[in-house]
Every structure is written in structure tokens, then in C-alpha cells.
PDB file of C-alpha atoms in Angstrom:
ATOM      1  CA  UNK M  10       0.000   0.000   0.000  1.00 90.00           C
ATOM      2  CA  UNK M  11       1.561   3.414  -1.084  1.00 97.00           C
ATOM      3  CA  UNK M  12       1.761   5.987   1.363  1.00 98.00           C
ATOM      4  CA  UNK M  13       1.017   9.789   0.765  1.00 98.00           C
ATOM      5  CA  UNK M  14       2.100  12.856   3.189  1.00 98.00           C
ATOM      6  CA  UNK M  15      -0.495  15.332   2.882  1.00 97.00           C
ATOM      7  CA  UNK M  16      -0.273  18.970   3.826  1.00 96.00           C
ATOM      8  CA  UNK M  17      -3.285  20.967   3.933  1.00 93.00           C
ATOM      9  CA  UNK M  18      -5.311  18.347   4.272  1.00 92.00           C
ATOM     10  CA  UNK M  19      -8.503  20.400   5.267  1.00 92.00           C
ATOM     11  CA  UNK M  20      -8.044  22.735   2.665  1.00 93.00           C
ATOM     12  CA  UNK M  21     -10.173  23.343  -0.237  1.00 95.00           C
ATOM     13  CA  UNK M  22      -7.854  21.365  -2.349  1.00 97.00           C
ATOM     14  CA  UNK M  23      -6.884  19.260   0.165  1.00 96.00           C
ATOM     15  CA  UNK M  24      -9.829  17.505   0.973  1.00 95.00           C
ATOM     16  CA  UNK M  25     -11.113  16.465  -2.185  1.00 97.00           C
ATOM     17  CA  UNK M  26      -7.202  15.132  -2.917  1.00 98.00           C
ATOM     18  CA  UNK M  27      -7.750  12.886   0.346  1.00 97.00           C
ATOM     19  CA  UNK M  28     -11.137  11.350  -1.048  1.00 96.00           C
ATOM     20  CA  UNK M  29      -8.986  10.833  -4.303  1.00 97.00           C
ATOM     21  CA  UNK M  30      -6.313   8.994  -2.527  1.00 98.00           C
ATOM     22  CA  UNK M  31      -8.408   7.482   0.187  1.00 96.00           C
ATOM     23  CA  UNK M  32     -10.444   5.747  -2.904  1.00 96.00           C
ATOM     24  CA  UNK M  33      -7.132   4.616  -4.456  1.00 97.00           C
ATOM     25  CA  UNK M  34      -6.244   2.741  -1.837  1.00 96.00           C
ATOM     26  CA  UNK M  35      -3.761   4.924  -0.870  1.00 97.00           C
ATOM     27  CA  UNK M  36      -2.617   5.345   3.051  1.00 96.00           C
ATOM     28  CA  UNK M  37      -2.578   8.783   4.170  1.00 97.00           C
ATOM     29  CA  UNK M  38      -0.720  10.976   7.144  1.00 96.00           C
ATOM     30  CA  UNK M  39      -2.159  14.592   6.694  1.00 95.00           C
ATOM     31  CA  UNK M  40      -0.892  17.445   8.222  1.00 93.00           C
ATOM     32  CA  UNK M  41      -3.736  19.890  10.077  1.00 87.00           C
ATOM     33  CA  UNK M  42      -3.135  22.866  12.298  1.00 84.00           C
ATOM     34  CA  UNK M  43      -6.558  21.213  14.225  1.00 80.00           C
ATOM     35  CA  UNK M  44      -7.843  18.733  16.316  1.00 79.00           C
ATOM     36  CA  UNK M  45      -9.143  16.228  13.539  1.00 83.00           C
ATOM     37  CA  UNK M  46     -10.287  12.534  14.218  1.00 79.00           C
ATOM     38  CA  UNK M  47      -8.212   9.533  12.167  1.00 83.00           C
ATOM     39  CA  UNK M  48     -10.710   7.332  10.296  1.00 85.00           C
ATOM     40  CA  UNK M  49      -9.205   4.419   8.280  1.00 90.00           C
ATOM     41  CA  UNK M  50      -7.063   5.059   5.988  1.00 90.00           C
ATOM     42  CA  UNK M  51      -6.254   8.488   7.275  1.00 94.00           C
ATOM     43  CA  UNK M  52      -4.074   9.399  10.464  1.00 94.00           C
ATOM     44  CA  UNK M  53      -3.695  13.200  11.185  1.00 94.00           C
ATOM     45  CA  UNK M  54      -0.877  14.479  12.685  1.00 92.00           C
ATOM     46  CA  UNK M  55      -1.369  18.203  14.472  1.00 89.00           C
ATOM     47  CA  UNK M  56       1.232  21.018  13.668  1.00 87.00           C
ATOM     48  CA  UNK M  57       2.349  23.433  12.100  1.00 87.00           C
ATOM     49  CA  UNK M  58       4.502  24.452   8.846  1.00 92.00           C
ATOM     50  CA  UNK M  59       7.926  24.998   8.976  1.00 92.00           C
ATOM     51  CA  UNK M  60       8.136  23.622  12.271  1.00 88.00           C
ATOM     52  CA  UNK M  61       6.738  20.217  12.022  1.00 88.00           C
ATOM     53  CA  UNK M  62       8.925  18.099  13.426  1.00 81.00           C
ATOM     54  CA  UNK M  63       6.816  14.662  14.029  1.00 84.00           C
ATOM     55  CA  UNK M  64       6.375  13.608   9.834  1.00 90.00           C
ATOM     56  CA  UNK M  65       6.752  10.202   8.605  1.00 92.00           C
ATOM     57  CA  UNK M  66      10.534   8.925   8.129  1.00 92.00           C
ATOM     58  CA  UNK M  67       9.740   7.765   4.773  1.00 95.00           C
ATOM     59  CA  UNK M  68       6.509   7.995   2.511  1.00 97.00           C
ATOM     60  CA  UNK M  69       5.882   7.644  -1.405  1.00 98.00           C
ATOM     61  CA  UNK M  70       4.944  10.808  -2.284  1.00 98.00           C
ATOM     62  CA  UNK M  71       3.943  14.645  -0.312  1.00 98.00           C
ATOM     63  CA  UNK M  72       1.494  16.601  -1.331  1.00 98.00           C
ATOM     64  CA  UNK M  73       1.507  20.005  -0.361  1.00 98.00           C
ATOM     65  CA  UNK M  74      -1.779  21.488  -0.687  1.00 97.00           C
ATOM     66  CA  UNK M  75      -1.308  24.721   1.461  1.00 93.00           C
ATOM     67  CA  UNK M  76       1.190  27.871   1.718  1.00 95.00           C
ATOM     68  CA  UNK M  77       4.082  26.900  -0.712  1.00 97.00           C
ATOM     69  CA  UNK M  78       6.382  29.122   0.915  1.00 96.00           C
ATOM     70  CA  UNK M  79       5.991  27.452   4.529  1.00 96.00           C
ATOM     71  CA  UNK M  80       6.233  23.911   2.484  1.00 97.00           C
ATOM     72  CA  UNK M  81       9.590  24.926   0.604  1.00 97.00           C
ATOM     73  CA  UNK M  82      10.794  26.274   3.757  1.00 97.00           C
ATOM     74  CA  UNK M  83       9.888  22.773   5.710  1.00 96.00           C
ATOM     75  CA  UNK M  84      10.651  20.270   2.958  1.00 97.00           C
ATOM     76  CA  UNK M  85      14.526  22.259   2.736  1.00 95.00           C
ATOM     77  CA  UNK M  86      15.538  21.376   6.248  1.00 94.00           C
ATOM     78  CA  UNK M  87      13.095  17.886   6.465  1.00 93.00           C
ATOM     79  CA  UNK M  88      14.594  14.409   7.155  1.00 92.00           C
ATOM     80  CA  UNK M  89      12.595  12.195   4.933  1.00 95.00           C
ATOM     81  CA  UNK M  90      13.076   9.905   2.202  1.00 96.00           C
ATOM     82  CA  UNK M  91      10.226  10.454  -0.511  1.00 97.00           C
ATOM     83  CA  UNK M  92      10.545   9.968  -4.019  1.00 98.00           C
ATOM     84  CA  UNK M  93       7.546  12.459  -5.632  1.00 98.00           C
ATOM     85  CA  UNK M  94       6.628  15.985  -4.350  1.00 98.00           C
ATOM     86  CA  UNK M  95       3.708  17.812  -6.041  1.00 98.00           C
ATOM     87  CA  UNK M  96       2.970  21.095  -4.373  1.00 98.00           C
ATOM     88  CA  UNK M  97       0.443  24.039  -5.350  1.00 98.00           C
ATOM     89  CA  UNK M  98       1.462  27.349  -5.907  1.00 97.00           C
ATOM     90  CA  UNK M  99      -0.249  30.168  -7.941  1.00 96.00           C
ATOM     91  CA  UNK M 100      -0.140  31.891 -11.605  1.00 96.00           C
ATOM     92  CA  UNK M 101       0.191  34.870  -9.136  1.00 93.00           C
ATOM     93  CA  UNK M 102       3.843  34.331  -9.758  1.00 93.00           C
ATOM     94  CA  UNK M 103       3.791  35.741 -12.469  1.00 91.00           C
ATOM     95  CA  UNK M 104       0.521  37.613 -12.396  1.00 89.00           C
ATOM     96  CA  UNK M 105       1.928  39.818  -9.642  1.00 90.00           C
ATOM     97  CA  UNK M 106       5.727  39.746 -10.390  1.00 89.00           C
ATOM     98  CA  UNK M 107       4.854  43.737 -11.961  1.00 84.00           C
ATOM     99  CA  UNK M 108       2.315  44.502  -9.639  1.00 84.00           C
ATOM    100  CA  UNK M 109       2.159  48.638  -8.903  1.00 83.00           C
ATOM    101  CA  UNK M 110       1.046  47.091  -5.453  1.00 84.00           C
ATOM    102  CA  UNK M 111       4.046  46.163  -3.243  1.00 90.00           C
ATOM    103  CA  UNK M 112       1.947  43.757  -1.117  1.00 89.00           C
ATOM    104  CA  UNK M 113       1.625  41.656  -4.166  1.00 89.00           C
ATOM    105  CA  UNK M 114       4.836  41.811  -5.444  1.00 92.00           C
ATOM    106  CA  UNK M 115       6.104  40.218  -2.400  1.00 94.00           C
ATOM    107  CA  UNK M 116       4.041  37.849  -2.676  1.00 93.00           C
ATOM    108  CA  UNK M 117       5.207  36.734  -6.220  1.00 93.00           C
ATOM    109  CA  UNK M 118       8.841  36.801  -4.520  1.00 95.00           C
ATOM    110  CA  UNK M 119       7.507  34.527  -2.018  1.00 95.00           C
ATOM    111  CA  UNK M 120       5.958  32.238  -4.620  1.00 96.00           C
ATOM    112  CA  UNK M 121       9.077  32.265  -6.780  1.00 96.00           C
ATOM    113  CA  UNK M 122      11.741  31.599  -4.077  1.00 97.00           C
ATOM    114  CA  UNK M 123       9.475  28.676  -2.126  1.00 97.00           C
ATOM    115  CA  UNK M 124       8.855  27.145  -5.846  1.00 98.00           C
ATOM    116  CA  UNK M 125      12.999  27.313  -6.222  1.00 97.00           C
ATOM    117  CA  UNK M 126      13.577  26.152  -3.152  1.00 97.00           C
ATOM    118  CA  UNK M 127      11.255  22.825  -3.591  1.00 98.00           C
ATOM    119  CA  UNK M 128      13.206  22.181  -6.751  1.00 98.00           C
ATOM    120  CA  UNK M 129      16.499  22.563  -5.505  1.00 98.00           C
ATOM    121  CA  UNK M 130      15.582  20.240  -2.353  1.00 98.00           C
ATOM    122  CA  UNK M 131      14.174  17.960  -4.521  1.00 98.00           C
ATOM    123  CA  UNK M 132      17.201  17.468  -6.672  1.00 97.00           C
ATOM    124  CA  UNK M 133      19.656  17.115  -3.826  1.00 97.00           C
ATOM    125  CA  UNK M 134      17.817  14.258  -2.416  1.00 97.00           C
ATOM    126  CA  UNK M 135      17.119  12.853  -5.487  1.00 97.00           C
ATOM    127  CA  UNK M 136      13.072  13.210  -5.895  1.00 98.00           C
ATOM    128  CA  UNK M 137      11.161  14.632  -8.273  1.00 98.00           C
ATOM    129  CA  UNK M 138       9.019  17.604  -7.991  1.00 98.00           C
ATOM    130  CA  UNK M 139       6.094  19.402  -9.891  1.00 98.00           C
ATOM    131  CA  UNK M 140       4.735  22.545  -9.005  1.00 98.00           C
ATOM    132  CA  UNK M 141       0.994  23.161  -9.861  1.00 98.00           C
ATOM    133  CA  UNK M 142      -0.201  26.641 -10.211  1.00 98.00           C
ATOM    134  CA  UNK M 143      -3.601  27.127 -10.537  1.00 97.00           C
ATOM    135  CA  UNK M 144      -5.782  30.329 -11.333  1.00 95.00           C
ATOM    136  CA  UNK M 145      -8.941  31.456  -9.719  1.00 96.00           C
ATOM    137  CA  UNK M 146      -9.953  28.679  -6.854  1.00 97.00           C
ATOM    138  CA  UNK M 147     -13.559  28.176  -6.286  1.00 97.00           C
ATOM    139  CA  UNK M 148     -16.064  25.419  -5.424  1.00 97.00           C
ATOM    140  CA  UNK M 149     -15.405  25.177  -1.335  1.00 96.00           C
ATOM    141  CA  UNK M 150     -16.949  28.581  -0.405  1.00 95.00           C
ATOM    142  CA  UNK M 151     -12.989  29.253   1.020  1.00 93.00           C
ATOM    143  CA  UNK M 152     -11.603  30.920  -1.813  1.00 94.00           C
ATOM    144  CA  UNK M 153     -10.769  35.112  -0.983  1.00 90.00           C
ATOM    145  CA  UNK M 154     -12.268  36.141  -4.755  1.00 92.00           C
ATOM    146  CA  UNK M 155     -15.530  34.327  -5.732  1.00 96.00           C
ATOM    147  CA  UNK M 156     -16.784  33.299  -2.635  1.00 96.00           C
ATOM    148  CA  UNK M 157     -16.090  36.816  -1.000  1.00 92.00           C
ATOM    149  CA  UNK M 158     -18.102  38.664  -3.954  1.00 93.00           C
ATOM    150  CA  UNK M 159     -20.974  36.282  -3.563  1.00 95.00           C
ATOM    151  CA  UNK M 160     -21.046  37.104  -0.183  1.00 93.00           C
ATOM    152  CA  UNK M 161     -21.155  40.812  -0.316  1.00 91.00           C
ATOM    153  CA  UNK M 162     -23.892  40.856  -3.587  1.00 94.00           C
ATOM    154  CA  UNK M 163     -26.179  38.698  -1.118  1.00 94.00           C
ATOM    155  CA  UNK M 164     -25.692  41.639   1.936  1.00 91.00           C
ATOM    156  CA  UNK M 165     -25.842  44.517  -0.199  1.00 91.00           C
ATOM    157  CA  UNK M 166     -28.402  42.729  -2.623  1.00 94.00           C
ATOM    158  CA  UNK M 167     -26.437  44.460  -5.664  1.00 93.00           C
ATOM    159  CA  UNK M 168     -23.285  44.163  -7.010  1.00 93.00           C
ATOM    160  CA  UNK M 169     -20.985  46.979  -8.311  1.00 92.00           C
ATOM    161  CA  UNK M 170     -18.268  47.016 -11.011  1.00 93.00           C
ATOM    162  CA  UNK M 171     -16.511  49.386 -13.137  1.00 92.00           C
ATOM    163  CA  UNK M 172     -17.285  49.662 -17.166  1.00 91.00           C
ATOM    164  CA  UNK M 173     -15.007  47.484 -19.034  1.00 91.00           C
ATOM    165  CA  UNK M 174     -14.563  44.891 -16.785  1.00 94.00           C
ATOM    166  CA  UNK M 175     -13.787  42.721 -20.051  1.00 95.00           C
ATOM    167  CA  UNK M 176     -10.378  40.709 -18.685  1.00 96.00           C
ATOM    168  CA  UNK M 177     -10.372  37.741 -19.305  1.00 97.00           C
ATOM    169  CA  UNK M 178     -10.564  34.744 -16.347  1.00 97.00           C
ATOM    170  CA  UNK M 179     -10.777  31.254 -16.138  1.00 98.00           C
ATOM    171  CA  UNK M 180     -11.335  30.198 -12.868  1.00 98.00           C
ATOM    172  CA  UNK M 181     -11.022  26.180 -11.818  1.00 98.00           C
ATOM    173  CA  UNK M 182     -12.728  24.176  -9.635  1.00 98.00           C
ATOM    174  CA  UNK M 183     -10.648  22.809  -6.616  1.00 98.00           C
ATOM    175  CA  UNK M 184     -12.213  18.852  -7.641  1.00 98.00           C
ATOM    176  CA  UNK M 185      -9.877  19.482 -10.740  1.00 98.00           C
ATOM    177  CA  UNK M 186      -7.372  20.624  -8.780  1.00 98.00           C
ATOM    178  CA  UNK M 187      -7.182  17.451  -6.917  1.00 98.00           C
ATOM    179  CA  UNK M 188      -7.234  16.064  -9.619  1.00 98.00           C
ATOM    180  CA  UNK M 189      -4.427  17.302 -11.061  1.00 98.00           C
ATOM    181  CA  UNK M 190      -2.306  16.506  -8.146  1.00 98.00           C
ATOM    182  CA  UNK M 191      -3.251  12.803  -8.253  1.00 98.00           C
ATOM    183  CA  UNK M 192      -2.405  12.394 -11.751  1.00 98.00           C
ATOM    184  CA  UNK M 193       0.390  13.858 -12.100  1.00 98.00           C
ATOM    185  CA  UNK M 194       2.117  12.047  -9.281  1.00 98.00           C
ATOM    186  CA  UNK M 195       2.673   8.950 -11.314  1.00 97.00           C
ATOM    187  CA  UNK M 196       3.294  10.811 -14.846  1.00 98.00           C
ATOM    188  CA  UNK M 197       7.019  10.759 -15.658  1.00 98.00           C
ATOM    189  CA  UNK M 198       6.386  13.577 -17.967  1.00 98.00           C
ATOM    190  CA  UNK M 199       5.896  16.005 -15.411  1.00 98.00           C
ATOM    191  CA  UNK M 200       8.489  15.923 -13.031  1.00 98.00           C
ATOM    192  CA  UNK M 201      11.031  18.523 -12.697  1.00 98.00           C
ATOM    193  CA  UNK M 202       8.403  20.952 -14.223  1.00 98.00           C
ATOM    194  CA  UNK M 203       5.779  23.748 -13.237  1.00 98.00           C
ATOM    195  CA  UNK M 204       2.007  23.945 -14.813  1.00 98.00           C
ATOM    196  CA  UNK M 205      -0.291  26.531 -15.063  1.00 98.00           C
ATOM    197  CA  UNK M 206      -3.284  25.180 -14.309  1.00 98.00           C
ATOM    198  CA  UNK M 207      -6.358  27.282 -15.659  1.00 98.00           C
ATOM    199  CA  UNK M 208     -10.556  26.593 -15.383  1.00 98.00           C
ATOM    200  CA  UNK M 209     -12.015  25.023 -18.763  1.00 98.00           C
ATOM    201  CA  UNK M 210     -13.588  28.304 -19.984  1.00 98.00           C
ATOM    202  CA  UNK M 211     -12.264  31.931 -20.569  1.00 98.00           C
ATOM    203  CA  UNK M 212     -14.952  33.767 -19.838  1.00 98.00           C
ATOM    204  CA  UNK M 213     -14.937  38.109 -19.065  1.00 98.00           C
ATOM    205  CA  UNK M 214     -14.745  39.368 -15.257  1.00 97.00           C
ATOM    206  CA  UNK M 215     -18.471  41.226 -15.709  1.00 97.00           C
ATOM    207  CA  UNK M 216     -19.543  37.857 -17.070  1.00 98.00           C
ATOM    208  CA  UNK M 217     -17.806  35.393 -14.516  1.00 98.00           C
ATOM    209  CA  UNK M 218     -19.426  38.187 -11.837  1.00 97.00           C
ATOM    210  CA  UNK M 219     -22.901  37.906 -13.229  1.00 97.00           C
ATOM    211  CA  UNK M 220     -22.802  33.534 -13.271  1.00 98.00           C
ATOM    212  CA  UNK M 221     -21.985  33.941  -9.334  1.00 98.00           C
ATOM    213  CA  UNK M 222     -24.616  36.274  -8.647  1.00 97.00           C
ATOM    214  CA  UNK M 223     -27.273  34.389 -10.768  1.00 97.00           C
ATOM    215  CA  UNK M 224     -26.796  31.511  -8.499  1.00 96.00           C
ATOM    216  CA  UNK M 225     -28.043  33.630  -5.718  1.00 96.00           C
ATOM    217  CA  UNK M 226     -31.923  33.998  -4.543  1.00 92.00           C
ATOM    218  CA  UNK M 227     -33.071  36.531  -5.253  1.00 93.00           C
ATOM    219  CA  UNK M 228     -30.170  37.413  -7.626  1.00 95.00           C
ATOM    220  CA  UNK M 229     -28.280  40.604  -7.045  1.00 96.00           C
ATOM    221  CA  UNK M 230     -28.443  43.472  -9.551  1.00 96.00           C
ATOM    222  CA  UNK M 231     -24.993  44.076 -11.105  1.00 96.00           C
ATOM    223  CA  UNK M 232     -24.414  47.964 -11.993  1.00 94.00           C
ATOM    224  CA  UNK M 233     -21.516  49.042 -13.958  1.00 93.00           C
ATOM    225  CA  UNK M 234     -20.241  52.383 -13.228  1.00 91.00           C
ATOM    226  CA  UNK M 235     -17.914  54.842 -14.877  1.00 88.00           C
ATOM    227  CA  UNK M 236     -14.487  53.840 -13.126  1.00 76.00           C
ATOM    228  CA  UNK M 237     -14.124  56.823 -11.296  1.00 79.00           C
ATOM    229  CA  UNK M 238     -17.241  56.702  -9.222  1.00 81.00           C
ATOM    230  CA  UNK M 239     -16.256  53.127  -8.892  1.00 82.00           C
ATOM    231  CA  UNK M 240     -12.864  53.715  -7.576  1.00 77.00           C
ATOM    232  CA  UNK M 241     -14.488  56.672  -5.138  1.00 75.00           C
ATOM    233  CA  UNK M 242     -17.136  54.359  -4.157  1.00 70.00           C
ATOM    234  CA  UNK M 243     -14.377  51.435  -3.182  1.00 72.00           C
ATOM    235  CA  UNK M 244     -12.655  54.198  -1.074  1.00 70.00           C
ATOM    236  CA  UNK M 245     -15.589  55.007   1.069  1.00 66.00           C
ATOM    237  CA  UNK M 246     -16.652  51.338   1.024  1.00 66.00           C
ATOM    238  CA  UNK M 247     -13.278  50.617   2.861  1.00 61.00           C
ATOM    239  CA  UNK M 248     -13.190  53.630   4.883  1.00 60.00           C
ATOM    240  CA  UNK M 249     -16.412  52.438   6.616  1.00 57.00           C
ATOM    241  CA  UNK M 250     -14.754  49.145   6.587  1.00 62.00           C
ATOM    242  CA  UNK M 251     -17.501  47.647   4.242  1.00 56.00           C
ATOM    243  CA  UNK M 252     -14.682  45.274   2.113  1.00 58.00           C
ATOM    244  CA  UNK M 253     -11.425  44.289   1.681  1.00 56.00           C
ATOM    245  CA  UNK M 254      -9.274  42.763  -0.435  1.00 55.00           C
ATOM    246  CA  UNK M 255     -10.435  44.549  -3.413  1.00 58.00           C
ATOM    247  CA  UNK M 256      -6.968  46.749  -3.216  1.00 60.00           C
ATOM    248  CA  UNK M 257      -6.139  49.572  -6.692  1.00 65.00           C
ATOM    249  CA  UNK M 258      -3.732  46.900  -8.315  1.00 71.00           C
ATOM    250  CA  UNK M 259      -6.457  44.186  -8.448  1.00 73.00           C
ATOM    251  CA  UNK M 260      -9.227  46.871  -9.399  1.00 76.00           C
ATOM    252  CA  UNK M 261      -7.174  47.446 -12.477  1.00 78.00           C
ATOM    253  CA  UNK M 262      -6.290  43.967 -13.326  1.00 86.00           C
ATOM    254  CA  UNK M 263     -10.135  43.830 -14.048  1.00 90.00           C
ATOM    255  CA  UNK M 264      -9.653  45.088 -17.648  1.00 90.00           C
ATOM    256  CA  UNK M 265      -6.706  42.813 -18.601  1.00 92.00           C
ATOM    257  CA  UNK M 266      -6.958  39.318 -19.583  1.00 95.00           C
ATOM    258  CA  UNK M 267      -5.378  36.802 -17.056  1.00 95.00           C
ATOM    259  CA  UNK M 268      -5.386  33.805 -19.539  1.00 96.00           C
ATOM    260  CA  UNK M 269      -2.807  30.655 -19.048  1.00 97.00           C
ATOM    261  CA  UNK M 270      -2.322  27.758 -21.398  1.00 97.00           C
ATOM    262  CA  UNK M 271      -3.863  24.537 -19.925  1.00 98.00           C
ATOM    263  CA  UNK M 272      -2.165  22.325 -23.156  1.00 98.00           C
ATOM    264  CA  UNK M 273       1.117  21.442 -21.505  1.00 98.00           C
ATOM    265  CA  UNK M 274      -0.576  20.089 -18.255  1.00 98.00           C
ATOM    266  CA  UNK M 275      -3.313  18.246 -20.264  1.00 98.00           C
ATOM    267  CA  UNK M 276      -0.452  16.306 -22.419  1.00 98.00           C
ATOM    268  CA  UNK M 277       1.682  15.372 -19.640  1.00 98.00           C
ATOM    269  CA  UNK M 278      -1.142  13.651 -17.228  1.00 98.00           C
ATOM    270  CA  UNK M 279      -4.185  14.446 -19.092  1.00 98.00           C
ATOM    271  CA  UNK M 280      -5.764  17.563 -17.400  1.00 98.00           C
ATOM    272  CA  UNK M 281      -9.558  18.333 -18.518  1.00 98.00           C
ATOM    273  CA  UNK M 282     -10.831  20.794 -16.169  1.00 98.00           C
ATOM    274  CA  UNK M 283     -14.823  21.839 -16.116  1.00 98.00           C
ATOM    275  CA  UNK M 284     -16.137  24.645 -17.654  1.00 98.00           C
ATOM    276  CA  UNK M 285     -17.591  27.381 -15.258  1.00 98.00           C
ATOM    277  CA  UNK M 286     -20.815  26.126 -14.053  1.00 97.00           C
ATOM    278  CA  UNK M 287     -21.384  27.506 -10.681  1.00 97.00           C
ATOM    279  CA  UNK M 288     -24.048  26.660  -8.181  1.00 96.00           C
ATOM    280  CA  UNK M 289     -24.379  28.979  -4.702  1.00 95.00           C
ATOM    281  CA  UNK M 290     -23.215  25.727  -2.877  1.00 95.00           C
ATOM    282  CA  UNK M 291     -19.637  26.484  -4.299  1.00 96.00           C
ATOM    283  CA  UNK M 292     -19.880  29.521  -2.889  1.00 94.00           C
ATOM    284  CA  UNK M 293     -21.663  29.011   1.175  1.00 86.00           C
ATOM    285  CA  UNK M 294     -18.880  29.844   3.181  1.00 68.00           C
ATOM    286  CA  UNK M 295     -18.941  29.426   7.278  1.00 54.00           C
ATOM    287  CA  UNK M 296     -22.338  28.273   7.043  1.00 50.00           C
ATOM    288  CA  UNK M 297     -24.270  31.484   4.776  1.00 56.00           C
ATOM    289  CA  UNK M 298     -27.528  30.633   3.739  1.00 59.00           C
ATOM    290  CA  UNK M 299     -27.683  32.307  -0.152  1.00 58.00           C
ATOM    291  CA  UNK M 300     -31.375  31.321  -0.115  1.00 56.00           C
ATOM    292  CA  UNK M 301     -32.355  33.902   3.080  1.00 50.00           C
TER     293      UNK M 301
END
């Protein structure tokens, strides 16, 4: 029976990768900051990244399905023997790398330097690594983009954006994220290498806004505003401390396609994810009824 290290095992990736390898037969340790229950198949070990100090001595493969930069930092200093590593990152590696915002260009650098430092370990002790990048996360109600505007069209029972909001998006469902991450660990083809790993449709930011709210009852209104009484709007929005995350740099980006190329990742281990078919279960997050 092949054993798997898992690290963000109650993560929106994470746990539909555990049902993946649970049904495979697999044996699982996961990795949870939590108090979570072992079932069969599946012992949990408590702690946290970089300083877990109580992992297996020797496992088939780690999957690292939370922060990469805590992983990179972990795996570099770990004692364990492991052949395969597959860890998620995020296009935002590139996405952000220019970013007017310094916030997110750190976070690029972060991205960058935990994805060299998981090759570099990986080398030295002879495994192989992939890193998976995806785009826009949704289908748990946890991701900090979709999930958050559903949530704030259902309070304010409208939803506002500037004209133009015409960039591109393909966001991916976190079942095809998991996935990924379970195929790829036994294709040769991909080790050593980093994916993008976009959603099955490019579809327009207005348009990907209007699907979410659609799945709400009653639906929100979407209004589209000239960009200046959108961006004065957003600054009175987060002086009353009405939203977040919704910072100038990301404002802008809504005008510029964000598109990756999902060919490379579907030839190595076959990657076919969904097209953008939401439902406002894949948005409920900490228990919000969409239907109130």
C-alpha cells in the first residue's frame, strides 16, 4: 500500500485530494493545524509548517496542498526519504511579479523563491518535484475572490463594477485541482516541471461576476459604473470598513486578460478541467444561507 504525506489536508484542495487517494487505496498521514479525528485510511498528525517536526521517516509521495512558501521552507531542512513531491502554488507568480502594489509583489517573490527552493531540495535528495499553479480557486466557499463577492452581492443585494470589466478569467474548480495533483504524481512527464493550471472556460470578469450572482436567490443586480465613481465608491466602502481585499492593483487587473495555457498540463497527465458552471453551494462559506 503506497503511502502519501499530505499537507493541507482540510483545505479546499486538500480535501477532495484525500477522497482521491483514500479511494485509491492509498494510506494517508495529513498534516492539520486542528484537532481532527483519524478514520481508516487516514491518520492526522497536528502542527504546524515549517516547524513540524513529528512527519513520517519515509513515505511515497507529499502533497503540499497549502502555503508553498511554509512547504519549501519545511521540505529544505526535512529528514525524509520520498521519491515524488507535487505542491500548489499560484499563476500569481507571475501575475503579480509587476504589480504597482508592493503587497503583491512580495508575494510573487515569495511564490518564486518557495517554488525554487522545492526544486532545488528535490534534486539534492534525489526526488522529483512538480509545481501546480492554478488560477482562480472556487467550489469550497474558502476561496478570498468568488466566494467573498458572492457574499457581499447577497448583503448589499447588488453588485458593483466598473465599465469594461472585459479581462479575461478562467477560474477552476478545486475537484480538478485534486485532480491534477493525483495524476500527475505517477506521470514521468511532469516531473522537474511547473504547470499553469487554468478553469475550462475563458470567460470576461463582468460575465464570470454575473454567473456567481445568478446563483443567488433573489439574484443581485450588477451595476456598472464609470471607473471613477467606482474607484471613489471602493474608497468610502473601505473607509467604513464595508470590504477588503479589493486593493487599486487588483481593481485594475479587471480590464486585462489573465489567460494561461492549460495544453502542456493536459499532455503530460491528461488535465480536462470543467467549464464554469457555478451553483451557490460552491460559494456558502462558514455556514451562509444564499437562499435567506
Amino acid at each position: 500500500m503506497r503511502h502519501a504525506l499530505v499537507f493541507g489536508g482540510t483545505g479546499q484542495i486538500g480535501a477532495p485530494l484525500l477522497d482521491r487517494l483514500h479511494e485509491a487505496g492509498w494510506r494517508i498521514t495529513a498534516v492539520t493545524r486542528g484537532n481532527v479525528l483519524d478514520r481508516p485510511g487516514i491518520q492526522w498528525l497536528q502542527g504546524e509548517l515549517p516547524t513540524l517536526a513529528d512527519a513520517p521517516r519515509d513515505v511515497d509521495a507529499i502533497f503540499s496542498c497549502g502555503p508553498l512558501d511554509l512547504f519549501a521552507q519545511w521540505y529544505a531542512q526535512a529528514n525524509i526519504d520520498c521519491p515524488r513531491v507535487v505542491a500548489f502554488g499560484s499563476t500569481s507568480v507571475d501575475v503579480k511579479r509587476g504589480s504597482a502594489d508592493p503587497a503583491e509583489r512580495a508575494v510573487a517573490e515569495r511564490l518564486r523563491k518557495g517554488e525554487t527552493q522545492v526544486f532545488e531540495r528535490a534534486a539534492a535528495v534525489g526526488a522529483n518535484a512538480t509545481l501546480l499553479r492554478p488560477t482562480l480557486v472556487y467550489g469550497a466557499g474558502r476561496d478570498h475572490t468568488l466566494t467573498r463577492i458572492a457574499t457581499l452581492a447577497h448583503r448589499w443585494r447588488r453588485f458593483v463594477l466598473p465599465r469594461n470589466a472585459n479581462g479575461l478569467r478562467q477560474p477552476v474548480h478545486v475537484c480538478d485541482l485534486a485532480d491534477a495533483a493525483f495524476d500527475c504524481c505517477d506521470a514521468p512527464a511532469s516531473f522537474g516541471k511547473a504547470y499553469a493550471l487554468p478553469g475550462g472556460e475563458r470567460i470576461a470578469y463582468r460575465d464570470m461576476v454575473e454567473r456567481v450572482l445568478m446563483t443567488l436567490h433573489p439574484p443581485p443586480r450588477l451595476y456598472e459604473v464609470p471607473g471613477l465613481v467606482f474607484t471613489a465608491a471602493l474608497l468610502g466602502a473601505r473607509a467604513l470598513g464595508k470590504v477588503g481585499g479589493f486593493g487599486d492593483a487588483a481593481v485594475a487587473r479587471m480590464r486585462t486578460d489573465l489567460v494561461f495555457d492549460p495544453a502542456p498540463a493536459a499532455k503530460d497527465f491528461g488535465y480536462a478541467p470543467r467549464r464554469f458552471r457555478p451553483t451557490a453551494a460552491m460559494f456558502r462559506a462558514h455556514g451562509a444561507d444564499f437562499d435567506a
